[in-house]
Short mmCIF file of C-alpha atoms in Angstrom, two decimals:
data_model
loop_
_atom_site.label_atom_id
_atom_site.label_comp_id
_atom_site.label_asym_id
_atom_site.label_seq_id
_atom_site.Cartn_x
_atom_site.Cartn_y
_atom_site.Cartn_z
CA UNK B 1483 84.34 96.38 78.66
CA UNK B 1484 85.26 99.61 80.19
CA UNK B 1485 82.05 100.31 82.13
CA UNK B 1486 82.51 103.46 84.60
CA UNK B 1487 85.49 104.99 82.75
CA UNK B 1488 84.75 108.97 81.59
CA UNK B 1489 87.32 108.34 78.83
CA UNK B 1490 86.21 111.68 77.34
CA UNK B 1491 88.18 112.94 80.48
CA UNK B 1492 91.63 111.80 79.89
CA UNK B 1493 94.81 113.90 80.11
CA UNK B 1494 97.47 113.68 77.28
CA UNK B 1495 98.74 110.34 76.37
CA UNK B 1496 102.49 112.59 77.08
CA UNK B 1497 101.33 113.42 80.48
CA UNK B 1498 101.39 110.42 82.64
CA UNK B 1499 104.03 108.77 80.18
CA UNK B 1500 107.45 110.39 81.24
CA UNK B 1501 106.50 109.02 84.66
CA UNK B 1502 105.93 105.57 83.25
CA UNK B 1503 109.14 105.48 81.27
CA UNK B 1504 111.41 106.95 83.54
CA UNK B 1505 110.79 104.52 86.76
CA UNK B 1506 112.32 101.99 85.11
CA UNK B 1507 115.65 103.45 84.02
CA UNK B 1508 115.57 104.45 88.32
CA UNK B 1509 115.24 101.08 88.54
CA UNK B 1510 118.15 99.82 86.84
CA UNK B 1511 120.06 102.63 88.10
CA UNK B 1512 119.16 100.97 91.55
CA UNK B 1513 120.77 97.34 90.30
CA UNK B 1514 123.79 99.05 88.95
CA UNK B 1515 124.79 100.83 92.30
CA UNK B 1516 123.82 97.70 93.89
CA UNK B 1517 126.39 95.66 91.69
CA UNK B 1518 129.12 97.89 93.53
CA UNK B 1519 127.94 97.23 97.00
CA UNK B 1520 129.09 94.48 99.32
CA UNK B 1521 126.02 94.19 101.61
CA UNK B 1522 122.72 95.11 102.16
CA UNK B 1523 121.73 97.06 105.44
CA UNK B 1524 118.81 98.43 105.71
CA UNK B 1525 120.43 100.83 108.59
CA UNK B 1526 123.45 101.86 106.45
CA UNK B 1527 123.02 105.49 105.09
CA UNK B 1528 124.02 103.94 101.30
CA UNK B 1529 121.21 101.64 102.09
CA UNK B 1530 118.46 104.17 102.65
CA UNK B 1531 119.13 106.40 99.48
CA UNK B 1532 119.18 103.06 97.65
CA UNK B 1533 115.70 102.26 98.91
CA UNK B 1534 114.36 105.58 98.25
CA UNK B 1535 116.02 105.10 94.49
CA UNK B 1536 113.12 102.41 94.36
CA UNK B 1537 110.34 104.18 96.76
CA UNK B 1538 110.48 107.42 94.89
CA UNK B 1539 111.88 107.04 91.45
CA UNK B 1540 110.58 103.77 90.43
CA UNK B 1541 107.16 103.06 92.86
CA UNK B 1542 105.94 107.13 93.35
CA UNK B 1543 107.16 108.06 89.46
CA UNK B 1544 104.08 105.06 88.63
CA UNK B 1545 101.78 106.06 91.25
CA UNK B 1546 101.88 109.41 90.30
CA UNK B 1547 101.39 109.05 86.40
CA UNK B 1548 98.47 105.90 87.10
CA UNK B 1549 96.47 109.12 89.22
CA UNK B 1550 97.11 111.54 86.52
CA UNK B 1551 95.32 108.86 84.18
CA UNK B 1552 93.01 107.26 86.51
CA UNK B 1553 91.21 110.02 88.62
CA UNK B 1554 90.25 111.49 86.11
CA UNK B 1555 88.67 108.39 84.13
CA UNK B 1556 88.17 106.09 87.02
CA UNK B 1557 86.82 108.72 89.80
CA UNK B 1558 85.66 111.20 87.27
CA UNK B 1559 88.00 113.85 89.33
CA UNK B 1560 89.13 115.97 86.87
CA UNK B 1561 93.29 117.67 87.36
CA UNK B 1562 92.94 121.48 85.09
CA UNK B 1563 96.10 121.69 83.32
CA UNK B 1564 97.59 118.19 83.62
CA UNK B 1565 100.38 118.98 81.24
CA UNK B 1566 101.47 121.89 83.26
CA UNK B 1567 100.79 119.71 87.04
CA UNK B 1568 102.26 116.68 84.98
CA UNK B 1569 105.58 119.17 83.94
CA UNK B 1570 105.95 120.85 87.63
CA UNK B 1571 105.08 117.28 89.58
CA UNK B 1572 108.12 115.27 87.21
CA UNK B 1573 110.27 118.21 87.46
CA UNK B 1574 110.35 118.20 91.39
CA UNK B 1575 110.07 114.57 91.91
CA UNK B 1576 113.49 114.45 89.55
CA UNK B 1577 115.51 116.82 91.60
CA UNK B 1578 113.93 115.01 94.31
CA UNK B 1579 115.20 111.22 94.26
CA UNK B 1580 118.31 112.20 92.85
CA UNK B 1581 119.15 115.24 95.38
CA UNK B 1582 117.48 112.59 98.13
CA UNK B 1583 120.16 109.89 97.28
CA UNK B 1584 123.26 112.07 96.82
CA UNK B 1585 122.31 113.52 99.83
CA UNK B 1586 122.23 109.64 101.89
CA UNK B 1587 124.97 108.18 99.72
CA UNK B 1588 127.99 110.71 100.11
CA UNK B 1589 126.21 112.39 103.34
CA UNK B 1590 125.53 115.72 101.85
CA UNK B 1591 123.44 118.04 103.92
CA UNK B 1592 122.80 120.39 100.79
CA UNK B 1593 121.36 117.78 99.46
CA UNK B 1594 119.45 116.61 101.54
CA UNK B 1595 117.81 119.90 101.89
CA UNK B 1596 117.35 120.36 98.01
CA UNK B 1597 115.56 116.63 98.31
CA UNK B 1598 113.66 117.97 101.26
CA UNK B 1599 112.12 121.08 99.20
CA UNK B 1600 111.66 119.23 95.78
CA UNK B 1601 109.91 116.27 97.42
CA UNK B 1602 107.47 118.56 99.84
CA UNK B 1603 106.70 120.84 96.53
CA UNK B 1604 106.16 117.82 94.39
CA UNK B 1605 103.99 115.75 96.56
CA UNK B 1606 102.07 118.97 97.87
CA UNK B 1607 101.13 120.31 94.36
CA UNK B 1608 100.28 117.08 93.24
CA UNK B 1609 98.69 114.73 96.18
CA UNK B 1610 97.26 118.58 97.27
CA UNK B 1611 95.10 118.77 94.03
CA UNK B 1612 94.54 114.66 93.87
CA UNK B 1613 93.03 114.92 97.24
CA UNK B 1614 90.97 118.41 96.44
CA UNK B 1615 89.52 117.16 93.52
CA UNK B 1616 88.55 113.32 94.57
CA UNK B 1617 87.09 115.00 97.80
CA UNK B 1618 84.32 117.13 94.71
CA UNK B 1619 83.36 113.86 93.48
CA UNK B 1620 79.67 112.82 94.29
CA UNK B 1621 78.82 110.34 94.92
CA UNK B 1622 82.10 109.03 96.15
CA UNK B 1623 82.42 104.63 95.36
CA UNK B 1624 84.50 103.19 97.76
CA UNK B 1625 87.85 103.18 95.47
CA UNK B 1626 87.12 107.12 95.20
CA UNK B 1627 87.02 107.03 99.16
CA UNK B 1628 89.82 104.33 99.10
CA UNK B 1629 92.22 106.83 96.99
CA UNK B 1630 90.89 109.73 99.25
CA UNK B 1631 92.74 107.58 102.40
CA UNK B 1632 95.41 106.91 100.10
CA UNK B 1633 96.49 110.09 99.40
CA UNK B 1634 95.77 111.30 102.88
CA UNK B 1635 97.89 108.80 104.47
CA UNK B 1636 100.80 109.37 101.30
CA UNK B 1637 100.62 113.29 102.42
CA UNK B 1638 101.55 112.49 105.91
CA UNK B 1639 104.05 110.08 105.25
CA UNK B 1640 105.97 112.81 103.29
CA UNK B 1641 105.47 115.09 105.84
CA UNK B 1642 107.56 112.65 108.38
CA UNK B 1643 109.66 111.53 105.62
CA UNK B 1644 110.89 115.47 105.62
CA UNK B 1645 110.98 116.08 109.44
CA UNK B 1646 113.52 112.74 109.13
CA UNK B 1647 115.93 113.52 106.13
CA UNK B 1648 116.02 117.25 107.97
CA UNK B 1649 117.09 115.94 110.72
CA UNK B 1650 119.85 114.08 109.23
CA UNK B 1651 120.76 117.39 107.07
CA UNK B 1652 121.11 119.08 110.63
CA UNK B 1653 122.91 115.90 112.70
CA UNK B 1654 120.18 116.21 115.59
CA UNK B 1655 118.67 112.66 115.53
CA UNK B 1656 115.96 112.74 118.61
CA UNK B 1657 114.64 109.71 120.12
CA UNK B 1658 111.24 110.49 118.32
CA UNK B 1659 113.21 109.64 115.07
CA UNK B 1660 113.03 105.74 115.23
CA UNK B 1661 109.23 106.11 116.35
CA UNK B 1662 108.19 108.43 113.47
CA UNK B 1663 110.75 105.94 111.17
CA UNK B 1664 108.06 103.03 111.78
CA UNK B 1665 105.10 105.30 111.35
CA UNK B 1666 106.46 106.98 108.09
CA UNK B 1667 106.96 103.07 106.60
CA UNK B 1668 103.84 101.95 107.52
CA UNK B 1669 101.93 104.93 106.14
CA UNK B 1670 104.16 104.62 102.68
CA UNK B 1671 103.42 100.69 102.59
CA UNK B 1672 100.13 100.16 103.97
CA UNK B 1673 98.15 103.15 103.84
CA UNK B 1674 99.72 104.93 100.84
CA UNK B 1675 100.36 102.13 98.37
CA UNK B 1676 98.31 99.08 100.12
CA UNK B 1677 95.25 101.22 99.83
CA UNK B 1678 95.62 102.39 96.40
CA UNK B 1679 96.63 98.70 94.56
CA UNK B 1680 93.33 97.84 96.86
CA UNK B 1681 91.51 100.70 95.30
CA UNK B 1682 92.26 100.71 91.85
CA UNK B 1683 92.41 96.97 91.66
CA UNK B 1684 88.59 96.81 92.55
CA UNK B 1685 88.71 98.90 88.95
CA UNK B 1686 91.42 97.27 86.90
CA UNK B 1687 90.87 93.99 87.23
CA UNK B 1688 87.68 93.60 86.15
CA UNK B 1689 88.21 95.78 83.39
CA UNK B 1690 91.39 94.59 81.45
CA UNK B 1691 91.02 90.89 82.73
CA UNK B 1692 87.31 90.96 82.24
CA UNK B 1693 86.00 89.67 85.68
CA UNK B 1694 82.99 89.61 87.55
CA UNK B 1695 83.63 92.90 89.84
CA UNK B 1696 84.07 92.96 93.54
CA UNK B 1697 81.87 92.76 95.79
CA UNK B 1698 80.91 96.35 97.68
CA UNK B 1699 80.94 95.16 100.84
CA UNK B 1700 84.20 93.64 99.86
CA UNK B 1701 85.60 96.72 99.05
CA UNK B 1702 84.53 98.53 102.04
CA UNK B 1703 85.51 96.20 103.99
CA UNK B 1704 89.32 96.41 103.20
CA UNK B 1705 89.12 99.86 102.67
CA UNK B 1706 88.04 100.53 106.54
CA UNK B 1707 89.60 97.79 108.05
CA UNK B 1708 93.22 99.07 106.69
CA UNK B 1709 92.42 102.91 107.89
CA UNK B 1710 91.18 101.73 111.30
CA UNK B 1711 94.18 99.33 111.54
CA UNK B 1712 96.46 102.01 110.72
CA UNK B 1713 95.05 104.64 113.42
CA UNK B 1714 94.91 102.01 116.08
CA UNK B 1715 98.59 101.29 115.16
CA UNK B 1716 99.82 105.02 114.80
CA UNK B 1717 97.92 105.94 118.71
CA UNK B 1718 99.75 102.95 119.97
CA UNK B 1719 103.21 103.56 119.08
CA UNK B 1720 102.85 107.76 120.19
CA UNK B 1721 101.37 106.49 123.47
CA UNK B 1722 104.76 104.27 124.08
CA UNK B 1723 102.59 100.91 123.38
CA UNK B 1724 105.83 98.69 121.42
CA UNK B 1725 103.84 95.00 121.18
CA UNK B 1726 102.37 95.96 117.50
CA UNK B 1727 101.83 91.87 117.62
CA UNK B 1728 98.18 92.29 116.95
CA UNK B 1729 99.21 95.09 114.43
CA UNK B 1730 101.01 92.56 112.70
CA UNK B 1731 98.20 90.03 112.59
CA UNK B 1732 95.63 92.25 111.94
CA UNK B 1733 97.77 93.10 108.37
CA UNK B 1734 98.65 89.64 107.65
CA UNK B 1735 94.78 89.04 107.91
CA UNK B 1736 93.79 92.15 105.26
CA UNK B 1737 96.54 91.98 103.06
CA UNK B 1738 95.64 87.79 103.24
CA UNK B 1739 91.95 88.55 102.46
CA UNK B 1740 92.02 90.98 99.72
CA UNK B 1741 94.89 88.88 98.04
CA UNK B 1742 92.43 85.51 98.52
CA UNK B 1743 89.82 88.36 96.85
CA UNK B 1744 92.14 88.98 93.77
CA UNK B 1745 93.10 85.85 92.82
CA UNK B 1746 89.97 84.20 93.27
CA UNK B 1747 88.79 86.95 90.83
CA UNK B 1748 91.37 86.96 88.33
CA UNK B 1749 91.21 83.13 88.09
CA UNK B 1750 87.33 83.12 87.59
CA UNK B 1751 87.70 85.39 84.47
CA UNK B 1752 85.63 84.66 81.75
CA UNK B 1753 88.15 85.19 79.08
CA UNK B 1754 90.73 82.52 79.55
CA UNK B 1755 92.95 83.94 76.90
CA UNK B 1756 96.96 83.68 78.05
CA UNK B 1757 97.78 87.15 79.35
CA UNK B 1758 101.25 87.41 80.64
CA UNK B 1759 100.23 90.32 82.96
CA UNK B 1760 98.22 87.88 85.09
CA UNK B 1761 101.43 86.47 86.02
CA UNK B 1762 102.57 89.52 87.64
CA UNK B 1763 99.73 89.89 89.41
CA UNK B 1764 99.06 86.29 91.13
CA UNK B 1765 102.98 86.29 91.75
CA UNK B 1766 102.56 89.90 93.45
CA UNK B 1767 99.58 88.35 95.75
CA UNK B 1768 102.04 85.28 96.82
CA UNK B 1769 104.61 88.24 97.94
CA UNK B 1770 101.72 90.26 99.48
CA UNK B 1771 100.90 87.30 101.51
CA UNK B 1772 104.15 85.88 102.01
CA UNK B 1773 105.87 89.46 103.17
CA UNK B 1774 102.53 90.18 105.81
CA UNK B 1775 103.53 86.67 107.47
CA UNK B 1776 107.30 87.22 107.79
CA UNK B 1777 106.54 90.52 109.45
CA UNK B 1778 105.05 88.38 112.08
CA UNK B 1779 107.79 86.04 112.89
CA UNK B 1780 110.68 87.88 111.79
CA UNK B 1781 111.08 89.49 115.64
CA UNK B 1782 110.70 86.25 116.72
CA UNK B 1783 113.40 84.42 115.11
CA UNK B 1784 115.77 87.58 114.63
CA UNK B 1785 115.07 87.28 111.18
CA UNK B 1786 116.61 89.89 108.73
CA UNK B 1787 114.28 92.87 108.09
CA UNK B 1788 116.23 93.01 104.58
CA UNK B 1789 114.29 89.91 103.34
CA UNK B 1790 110.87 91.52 104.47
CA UNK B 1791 112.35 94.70 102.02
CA UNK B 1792 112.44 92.54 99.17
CA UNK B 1793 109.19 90.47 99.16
CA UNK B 1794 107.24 93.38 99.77
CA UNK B 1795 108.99 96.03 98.23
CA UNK B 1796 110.38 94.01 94.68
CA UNK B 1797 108.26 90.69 95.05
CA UNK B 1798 104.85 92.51 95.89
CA UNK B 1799 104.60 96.20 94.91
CA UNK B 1800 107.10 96.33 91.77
CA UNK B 1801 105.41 93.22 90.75
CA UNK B 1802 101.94 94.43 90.17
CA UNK B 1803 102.99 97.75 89.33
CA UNK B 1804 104.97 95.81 86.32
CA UNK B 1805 101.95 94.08 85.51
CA UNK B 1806 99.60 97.29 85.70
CA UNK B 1807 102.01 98.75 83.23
CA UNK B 1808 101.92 96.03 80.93
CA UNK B 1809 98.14 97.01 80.50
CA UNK B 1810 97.81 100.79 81.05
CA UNK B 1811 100.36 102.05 78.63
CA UNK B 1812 99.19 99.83 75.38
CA UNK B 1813 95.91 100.62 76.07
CA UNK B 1814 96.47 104.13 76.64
CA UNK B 1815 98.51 104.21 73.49
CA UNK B 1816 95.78 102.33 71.73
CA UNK B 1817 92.98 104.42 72.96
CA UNK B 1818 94.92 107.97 71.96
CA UNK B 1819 95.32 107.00 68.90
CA UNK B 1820 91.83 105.70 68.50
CA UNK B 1821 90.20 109.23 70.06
CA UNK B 1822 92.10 110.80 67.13
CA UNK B 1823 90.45 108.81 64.50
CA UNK B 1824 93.57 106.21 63.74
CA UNK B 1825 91.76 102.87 62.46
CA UNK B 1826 94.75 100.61 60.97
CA UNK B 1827 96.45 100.33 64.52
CA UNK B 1828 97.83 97.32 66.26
CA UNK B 1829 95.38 95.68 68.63
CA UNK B 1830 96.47 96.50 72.28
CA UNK B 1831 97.71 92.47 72.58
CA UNK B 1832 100.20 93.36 69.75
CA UNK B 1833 101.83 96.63 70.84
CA UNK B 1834 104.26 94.54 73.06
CA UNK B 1835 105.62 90.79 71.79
CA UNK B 1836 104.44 88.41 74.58
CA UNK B 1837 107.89 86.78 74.22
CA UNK B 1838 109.47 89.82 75.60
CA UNK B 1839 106.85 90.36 78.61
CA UNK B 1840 107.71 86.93 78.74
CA UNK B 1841 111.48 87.76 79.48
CA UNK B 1842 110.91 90.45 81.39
CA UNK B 1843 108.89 88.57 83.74
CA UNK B 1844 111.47 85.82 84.62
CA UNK B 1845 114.40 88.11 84.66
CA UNK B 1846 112.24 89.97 87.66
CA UNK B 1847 111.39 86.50 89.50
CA UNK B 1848 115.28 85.77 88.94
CA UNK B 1849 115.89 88.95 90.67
CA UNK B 1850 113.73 88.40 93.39
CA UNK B 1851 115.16 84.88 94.11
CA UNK B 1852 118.64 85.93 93.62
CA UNK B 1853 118.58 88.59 96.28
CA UNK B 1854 116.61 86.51 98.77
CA UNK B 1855 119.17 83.87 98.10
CA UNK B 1856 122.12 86.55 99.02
CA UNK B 1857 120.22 87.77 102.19
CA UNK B 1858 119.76 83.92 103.57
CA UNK B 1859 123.35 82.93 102.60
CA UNK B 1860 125.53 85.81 102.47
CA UNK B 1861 127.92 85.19 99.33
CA UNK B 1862 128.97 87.80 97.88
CA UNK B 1863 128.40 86.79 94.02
CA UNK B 1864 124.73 86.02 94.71
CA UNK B 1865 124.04 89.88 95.50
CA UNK B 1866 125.83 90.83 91.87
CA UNK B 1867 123.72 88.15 90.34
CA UNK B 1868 121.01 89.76 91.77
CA UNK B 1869 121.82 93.42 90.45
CA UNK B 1870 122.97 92.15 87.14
CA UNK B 1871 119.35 90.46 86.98
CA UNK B 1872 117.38 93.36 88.36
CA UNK B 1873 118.57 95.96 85.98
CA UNK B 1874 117.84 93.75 83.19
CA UNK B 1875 114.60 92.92 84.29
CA UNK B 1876 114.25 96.72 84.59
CA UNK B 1877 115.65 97.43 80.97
CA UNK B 1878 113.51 95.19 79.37
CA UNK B 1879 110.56 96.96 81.05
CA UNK B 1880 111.72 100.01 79.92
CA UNK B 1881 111.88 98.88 76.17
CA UNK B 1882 109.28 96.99 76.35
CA UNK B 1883 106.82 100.04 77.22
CA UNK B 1884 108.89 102.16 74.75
CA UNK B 1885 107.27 99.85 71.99
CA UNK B 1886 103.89 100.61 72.98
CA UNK B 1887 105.09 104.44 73.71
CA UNK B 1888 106.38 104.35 69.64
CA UNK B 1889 103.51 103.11 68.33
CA UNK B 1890 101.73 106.46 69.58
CA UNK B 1891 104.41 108.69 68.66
CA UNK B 1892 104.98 106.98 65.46
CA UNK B 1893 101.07 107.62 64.59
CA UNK B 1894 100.82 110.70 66.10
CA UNK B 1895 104.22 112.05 64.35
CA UNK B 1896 102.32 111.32 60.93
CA UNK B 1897 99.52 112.67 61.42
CA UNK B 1898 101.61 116.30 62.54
CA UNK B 1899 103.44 115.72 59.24
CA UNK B 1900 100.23 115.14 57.22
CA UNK B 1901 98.44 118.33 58.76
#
């Protein structure tokens, strides 16, 4: 079942698990300040810590803890002293997102700085050794070479992502700022986080769902076709070229393709047993495709930019990343405890009632629909439906892993006491 994996190679089961539980509780923190807000602009300064609330605490808190796991075990690229990179990387990121949205919310240029140097020490000590120790891996598979882009393309983006919240620390907003601003998004959605749900979903999926595996030629193919896309599209904007038209096609087409890919796979998988987690994942494709085609008319209409936020950002990414959770951290639990010779423990299925994933799932497509709903129609109790929603949703994810999380400890605890 887990064919490829160097298990032997794991970090702690306490290493990549802070991240895990603590995007969540960012989360809700997110649908709590939202609950006091009237609107939601995208271009309003309360708006843009908000979103990085979600970017950095929630999404980059899971993407960071899923590479502590998975390079190691999926690419065989092995971190030294993941407890003390784990320790430094949460540390930073912490100070980070919540320096980062002080900073936007009340306007404070100390913190902005603070955010500034937290973020750039986090993401350099930690995407620094990712990307030094995938690029020692031989032979390199195309999700080692899709991570390798991945974190290439993340690196940059934080680079620009400093050079902006700098400039707003020191009030001197050039006109490069807007054109970096749509390079810096791009590189975050579609060459940081595009690329590595692409990568590690060639690995996951047939894995956990048991699935016929994708096709190489498959994988390369999205692989190159995003990085090409995204160099084409970065030359373009720095020579003054503003039509990204064909940009936009060219993504609705890849992000169309590998979703047809994942959902063809997922639903030929030979084990029909009900997984909730599947749910997540074909609802995150429908968003995937969904958000890649408003980005194409949404200029053309005068469409709000806000509704593109929330079916890629909630309806796409914090789907499957829900949905990746909901299998990483049981079986992570289950395989920790296993490694350290526990027998009588509960089958990975039963560290986390279905009922509740169950819950947790339509609380988050309530959330989703609730804040589309506010963004098409504008009244005002449809955006606190939506917060009150989304920071349940996010609660119940939070407990929900905790279960799985105290099945370890619980184990683990025992055995300390024992010895």
């Amino acid at each position: 079942m887990y064919t490829g994996l160097s298990l032997d190679q794991a970090p702690p089961f306490e290493a990549p698990l802070k991240f895990f539980l603590t995007a969540p509780l960012f989360a809700t923190l997110a649908g709590i300040i939202v609950f006091f807000l009237d609107d939601l602009n995208m271009f309003a300064r309360q708006t843009i810590g908000l979103v990085h609330i979600l970017t950095i605490g929630f999404m980059m808190m899971i993407i960071f803890g899923a590479l502590l796991q998975m390079l190691p075990v999926v690419a065989g690229a092995v971190i030294k002293k993941p407890k003390i990179v784990a320790n430094t990387t949460y540390s930073f990121l912490l100070i980070g997102v919540i320096s980062f949205f002080l900073g936007f919310y009340f306007y404070e240029k100390s913190a902005l700085f603070i955010s500034s140097i937290s973020l750039l020490t986090a993401s350099v000590v930690f995407l620094g050794i990712c990307l030094y120790e995938l690029m020692k891996v031989k032979p390199k598979s195309f999700i080692v070479q899709g991570m390798i882009f991945s974190t290439f393309f993340a690196l940059l983006a934080i680079f620009i992502g400093i050079y902006m919240g700098i400039s707003h620390a020191k009030e001197n907003i050039s006109a490069s700022y807007f054109l970096f601003t749509s390079i810096h998004y791009n590189f975050v959605f579609v060459g940081f986080i595009f690329l590595l749900i692409a990568s590690i979903t060639f690995q996951v999926v047939p894995m956990f769902w048991v699935t016929n595996p994708f096709e190489k030629t498959k994988q390369k193919f999205i692989i190159y076709f995003t990085v090409v896309m995204l160099v084409i599209f970065s030359i373009s904007l720095l020579l003054g070229l503003q039509d990204l038209f064909f940009y936009k096609i060219a993504l609705f087409f890849i992000c169309s393709y590998f979703a047809y890919q994942t959902i063809k796979t997922i639903i030929s998988r030979k084990r029909k047993l009900k997984d909730l987690s599947v749910n997540y994942y074909l609802t995150s494709m429908f968003f995937l495709i969904l958000g890649s085609l408003y980005f194409i008319i949404y200029d053309f209409f005068n469409l709000k930019v806000e509704i593109l936020a929330v079916i890629w950002g909630i309806g796409f990414i914090m789907s499957i990343m829900n949905g990746m959770l909901y299998k990483i951290v049981p079986f992570l639990a289950w395989f920790h405890l296993s490694s350290k010779g526990f027998f009588d423990i509960p089958t990975i299925r039963d560290m986390i009632p279905p009922k509740q994933i169950e819950i947790q799932f339509f609380l988050h497509l309530g959330a989703i629909i609730f804040f589309l709903l506010f963004l098409i129609f504008e009244y005002s109790i449809l955006l606190k439906l939506a917060a009150v929603v989304f920071a349940l949703s996010n609660i119940y994810l939070f407990f929900n892993l905790f279960k799985a999380a105290k099945v370890y400890l619980d184990f683990d605890t025992s055995q300390s006491i024992l010895n």
